[in-house]
XYZ file of N, CA, C and O in Angstrom:
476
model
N -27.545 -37.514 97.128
C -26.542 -37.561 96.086
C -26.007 -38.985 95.940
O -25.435 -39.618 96.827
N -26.341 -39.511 94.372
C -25.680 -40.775 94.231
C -23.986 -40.646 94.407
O -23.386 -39.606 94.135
N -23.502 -41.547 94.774
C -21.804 -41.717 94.188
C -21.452 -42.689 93.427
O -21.738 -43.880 93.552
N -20.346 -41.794 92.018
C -20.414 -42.071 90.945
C -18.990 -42.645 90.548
O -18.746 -43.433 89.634
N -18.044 -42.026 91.510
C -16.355 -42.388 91.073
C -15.647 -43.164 92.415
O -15.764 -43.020 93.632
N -14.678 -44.256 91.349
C -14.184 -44.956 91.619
C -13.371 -44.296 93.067
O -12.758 -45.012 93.860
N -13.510 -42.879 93.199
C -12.432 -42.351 93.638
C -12.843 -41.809 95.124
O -12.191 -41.081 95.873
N -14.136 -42.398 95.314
C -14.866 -41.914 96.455
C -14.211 -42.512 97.822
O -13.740 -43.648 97.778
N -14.175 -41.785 99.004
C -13.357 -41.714 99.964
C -13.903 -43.767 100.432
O -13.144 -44.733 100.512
N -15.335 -43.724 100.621
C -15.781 -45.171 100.957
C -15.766 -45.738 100.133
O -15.762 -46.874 100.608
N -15.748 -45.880 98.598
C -15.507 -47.004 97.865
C -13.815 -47.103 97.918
O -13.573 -48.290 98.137
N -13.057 -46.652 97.852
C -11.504 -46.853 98.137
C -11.493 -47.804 99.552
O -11.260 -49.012 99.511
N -11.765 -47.104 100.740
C -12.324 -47.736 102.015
C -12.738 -49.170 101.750
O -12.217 -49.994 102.502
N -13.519 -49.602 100.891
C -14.461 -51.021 100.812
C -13.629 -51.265 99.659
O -14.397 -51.266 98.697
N -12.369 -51.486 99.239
C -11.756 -51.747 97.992
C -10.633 -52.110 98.587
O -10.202 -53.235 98.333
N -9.870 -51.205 99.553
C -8.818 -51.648 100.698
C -8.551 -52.711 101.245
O -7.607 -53.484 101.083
N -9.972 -52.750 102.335
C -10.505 -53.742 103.114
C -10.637 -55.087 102.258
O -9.976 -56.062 102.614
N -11.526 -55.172 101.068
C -11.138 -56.513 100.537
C -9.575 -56.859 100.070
O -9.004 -57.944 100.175
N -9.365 -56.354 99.849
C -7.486 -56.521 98.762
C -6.557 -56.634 99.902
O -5.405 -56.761 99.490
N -6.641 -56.633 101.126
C -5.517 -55.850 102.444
C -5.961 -56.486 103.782
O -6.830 -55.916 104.443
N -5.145 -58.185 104.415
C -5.540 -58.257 105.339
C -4.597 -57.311 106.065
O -5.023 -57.184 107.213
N -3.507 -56.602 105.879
C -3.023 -55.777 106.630
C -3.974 -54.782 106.894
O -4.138 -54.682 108.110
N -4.637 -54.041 106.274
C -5.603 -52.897 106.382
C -6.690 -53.248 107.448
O -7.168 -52.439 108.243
N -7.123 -55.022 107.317
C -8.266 -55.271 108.115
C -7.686 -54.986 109.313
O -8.093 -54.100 110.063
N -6.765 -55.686 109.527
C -5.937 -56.232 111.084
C -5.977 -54.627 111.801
O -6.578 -54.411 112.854
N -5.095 -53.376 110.897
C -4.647 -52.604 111.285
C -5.608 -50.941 111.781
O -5.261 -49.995 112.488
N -6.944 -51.238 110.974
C -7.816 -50.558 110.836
C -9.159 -51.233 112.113
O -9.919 -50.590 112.837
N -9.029 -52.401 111.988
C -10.120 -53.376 112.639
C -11.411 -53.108 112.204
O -12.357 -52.944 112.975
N -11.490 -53.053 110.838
C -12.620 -53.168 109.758
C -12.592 -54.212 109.089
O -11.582 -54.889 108.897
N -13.791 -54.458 108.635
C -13.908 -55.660 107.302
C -15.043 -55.254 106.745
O -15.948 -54.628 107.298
N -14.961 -55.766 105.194
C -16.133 -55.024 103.992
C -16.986 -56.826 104.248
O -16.618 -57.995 104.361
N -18.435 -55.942 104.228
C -19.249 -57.597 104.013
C -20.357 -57.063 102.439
O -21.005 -56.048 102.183
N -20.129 -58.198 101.794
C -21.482 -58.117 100.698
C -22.538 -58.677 101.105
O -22.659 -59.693 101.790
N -23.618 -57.725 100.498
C -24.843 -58.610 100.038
C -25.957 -58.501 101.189
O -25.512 -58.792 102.300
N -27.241 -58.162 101.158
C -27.814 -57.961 101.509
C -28.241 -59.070 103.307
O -28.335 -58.642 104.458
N -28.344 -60.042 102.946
C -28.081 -61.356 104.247
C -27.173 -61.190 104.932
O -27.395 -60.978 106.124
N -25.735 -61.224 104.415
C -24.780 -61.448 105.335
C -24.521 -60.107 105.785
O -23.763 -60.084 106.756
N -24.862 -59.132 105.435
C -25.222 -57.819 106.288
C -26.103 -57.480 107.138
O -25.814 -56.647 107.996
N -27.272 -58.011 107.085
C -28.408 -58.455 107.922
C -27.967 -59.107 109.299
O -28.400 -58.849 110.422
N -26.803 -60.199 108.846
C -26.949 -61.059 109.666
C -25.625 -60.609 110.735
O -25.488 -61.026 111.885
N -24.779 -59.721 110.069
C -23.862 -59.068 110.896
C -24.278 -58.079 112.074
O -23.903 -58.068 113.246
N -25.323 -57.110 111.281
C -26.195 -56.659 112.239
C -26.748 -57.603 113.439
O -26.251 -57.651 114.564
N -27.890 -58.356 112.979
C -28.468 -59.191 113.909
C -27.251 -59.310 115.196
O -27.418 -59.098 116.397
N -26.000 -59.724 114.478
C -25.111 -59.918 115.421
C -24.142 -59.300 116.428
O -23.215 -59.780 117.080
N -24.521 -58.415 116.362
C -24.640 -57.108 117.083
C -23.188 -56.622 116.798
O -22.379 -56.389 117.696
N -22.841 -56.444 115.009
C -21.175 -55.721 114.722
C -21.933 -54.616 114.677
O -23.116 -54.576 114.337
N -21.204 -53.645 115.045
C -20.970 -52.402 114.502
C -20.888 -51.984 113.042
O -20.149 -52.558 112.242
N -21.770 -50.839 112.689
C -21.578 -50.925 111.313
C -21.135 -49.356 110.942
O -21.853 -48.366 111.086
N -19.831 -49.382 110.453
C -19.142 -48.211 110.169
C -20.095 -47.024 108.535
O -20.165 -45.827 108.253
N -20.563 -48.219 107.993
C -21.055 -47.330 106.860
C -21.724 -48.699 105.840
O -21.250 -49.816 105.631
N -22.778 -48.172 105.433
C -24.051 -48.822 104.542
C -23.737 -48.014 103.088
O -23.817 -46.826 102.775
N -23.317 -49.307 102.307
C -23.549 -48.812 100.743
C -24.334 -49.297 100.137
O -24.655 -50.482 100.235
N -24.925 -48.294 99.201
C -26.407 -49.095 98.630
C -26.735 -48.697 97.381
O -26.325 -47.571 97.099
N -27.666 -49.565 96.101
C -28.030 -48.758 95.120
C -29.297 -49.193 95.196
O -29.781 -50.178 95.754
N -29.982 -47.938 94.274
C -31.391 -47.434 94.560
C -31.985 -48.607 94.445
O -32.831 -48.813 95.314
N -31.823 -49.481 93.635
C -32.264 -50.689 93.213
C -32.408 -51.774 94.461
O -33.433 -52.428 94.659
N -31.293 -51.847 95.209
C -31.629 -52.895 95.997
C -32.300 -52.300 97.436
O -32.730 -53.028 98.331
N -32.297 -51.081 97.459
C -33.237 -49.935 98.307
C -34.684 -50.801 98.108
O -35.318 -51.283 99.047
N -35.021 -50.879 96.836
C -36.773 -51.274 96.290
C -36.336 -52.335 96.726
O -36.595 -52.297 97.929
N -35.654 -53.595 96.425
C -35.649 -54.911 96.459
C -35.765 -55.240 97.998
O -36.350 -56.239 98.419
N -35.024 -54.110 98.953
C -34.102 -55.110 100.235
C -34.891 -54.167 101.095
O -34.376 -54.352 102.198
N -35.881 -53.221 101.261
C -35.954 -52.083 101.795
C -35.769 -52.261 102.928
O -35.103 -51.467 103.592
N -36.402 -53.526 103.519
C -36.653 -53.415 105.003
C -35.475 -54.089 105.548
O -35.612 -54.125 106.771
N -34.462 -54.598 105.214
C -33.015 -55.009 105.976
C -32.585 -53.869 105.753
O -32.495 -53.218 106.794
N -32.038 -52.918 104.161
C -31.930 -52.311 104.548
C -32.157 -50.949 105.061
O -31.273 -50.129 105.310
N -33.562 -50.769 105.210
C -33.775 -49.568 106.618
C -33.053 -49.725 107.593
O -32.374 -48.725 107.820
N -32.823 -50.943 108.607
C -32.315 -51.339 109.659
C -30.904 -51.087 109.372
O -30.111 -50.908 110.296
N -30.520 -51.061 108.057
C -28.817 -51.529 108.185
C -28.207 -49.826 108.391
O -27.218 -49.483 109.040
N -29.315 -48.803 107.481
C -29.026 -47.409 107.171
C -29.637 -47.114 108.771
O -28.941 -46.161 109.124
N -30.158 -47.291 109.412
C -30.460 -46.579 110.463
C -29.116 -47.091 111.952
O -28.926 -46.387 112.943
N -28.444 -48.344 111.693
C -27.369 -48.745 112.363
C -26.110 -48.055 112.195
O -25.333 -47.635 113.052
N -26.032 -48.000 110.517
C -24.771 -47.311 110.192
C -24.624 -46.088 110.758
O -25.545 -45.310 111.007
N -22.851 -45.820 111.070
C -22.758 -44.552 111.450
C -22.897 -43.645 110.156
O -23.075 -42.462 110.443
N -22.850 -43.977 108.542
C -23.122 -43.606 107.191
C -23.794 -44.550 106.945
O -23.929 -45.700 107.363
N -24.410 -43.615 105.845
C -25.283 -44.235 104.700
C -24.700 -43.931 103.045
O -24.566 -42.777 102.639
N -24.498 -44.702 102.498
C -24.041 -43.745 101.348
C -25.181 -44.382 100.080
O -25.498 -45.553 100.293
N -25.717 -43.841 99.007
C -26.458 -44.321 97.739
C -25.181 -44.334 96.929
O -24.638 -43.257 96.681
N -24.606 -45.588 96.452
C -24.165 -45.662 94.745
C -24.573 -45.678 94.003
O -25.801 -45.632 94.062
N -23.969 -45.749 92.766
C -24.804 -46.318 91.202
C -24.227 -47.356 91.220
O -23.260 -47.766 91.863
N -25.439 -48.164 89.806
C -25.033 -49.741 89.164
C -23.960 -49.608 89.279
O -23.532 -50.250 90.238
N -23.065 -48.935 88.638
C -21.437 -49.021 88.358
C -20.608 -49.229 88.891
O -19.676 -50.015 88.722
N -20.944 -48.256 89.909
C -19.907 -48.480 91.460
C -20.622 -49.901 91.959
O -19.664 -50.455 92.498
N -21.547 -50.643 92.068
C -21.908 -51.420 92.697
C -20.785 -52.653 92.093
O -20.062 -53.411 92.740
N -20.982 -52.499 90.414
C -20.499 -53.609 89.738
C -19.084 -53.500 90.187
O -18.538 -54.517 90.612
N -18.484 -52.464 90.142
C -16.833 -52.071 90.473
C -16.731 -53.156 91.929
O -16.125 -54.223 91.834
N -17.250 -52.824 92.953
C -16.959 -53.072 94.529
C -17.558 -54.485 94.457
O -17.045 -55.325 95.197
N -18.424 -54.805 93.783
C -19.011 -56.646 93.848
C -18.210 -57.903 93.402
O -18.262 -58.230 92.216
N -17.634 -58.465 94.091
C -17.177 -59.976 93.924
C -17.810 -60.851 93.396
O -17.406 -62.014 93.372
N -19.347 -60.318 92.670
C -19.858 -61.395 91.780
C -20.068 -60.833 90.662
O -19.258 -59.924 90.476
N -21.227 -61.051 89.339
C -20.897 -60.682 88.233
C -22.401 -59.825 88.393
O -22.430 -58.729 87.833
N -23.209 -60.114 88.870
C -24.247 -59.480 89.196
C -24.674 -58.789 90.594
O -25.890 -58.855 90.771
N -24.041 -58.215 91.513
C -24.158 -58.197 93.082
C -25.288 -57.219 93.176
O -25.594 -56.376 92.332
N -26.000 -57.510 94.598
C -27.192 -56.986 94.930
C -27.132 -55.780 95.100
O -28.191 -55.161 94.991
N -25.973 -55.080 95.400
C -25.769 -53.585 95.723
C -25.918 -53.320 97.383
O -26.101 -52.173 97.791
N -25.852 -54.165 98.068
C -25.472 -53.897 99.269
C -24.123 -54.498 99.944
O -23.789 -55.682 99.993
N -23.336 -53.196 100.525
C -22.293 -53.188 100.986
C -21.947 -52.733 102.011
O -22.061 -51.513 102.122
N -21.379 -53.526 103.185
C -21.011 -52.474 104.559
C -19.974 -52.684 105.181
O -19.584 -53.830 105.406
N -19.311 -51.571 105.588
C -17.871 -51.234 106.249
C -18.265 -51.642 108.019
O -18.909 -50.896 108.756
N -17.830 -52.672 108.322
C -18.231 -53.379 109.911
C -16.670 -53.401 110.779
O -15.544 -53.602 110.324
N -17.202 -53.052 112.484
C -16.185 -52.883 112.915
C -15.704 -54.690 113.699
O -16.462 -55.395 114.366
N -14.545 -54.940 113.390
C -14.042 -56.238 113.839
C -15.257 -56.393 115.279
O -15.807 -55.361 115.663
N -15.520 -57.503 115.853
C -15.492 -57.444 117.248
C -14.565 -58.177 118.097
O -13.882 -59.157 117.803
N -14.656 -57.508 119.263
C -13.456 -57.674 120.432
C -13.501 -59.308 121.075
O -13.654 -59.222 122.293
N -13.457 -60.048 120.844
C -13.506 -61.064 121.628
C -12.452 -61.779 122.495
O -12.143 -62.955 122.687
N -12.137 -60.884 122.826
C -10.612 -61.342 123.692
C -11.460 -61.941 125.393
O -11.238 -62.922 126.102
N -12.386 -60.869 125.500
C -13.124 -61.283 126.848
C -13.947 -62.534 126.826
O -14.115 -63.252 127.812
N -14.486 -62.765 125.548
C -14.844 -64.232 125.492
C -13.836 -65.425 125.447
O -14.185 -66.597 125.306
N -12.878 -65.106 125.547
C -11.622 -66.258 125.367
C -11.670 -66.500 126.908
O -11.923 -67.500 127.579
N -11.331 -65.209 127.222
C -10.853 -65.254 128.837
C -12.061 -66.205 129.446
O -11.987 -67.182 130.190
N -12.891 -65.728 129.012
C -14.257 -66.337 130.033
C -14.322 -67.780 129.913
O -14.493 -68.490 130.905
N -14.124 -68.489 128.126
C -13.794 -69.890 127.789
C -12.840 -70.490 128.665
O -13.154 -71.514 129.271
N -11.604 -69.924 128.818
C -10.408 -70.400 129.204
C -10.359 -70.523 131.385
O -9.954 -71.326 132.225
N -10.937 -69.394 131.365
C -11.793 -69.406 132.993
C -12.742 -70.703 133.470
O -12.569 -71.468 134.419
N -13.569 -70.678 132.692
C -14.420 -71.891 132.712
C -14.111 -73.308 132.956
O -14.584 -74.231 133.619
N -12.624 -73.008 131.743
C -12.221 -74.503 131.678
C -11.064 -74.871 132.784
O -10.682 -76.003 133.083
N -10.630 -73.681 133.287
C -9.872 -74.190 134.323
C -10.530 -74.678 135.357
O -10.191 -75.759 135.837
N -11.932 -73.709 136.035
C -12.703 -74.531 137.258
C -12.963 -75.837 136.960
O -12.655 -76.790 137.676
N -13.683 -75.909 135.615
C -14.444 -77.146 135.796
C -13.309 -78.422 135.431
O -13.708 -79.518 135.037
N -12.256 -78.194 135.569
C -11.524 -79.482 135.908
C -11.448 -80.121 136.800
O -10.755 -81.138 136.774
């Protein structure tokens, strides 16, 4: 089933997240566009709360995103419409994903550890 309205539980979700650094902070989500920098979030080992996609960039992107729909805890298919609605450009590829912040508090510690020995 495509999704068609503005009113859908994850396009509200990925509409939030851009408009609301309170929502990011408070939720510890962030919306990424576009087929690469979703790729590359993956690669980077975020968490991916949910994959939005239209059929179109399915044919175009298949094989990032297979990987991105098989990571996500969702998958959802949009239409053009919804794509154009949720895209920050005038033409967007139709890939969209709901990613969970990552924790890096333990990498601070470990920076800040480091730098105390090696003084």
């Amino acid at each position: 089933m495509t999704v068609t309205s503005k009113d859908n539980q994850w396009v509200k979700e990925w509409r939030g997240l851009c408009d609301s650094a309170k929502k990011r902070r408070e939720s510890g989500l962030f919306a990424i566009e576009g087929a690469r920098l979703c790729g590359d979030a993956l690669r980077s080992g975020v968490a991916l709360r949910a994959v939005l996609y239209t059929p179109a960039a399915l044919a175009i992107y298949g094989d990032i995103l297979g990987q991105l729909i098989e990571a996500a805890e969702t998958d959802i298919e949009i239409s053009p419409e919804i794509s154009r609605y949720m895209g920050d450009t005038a033409n967007p590829q139709g890939v969209f994903c709901i990613a969970k912040m990552l924790d890096n508090s333990l990498i601070i510690d470990k920076i800040n550890i480091i730098g105390i020995y090696s003084a």
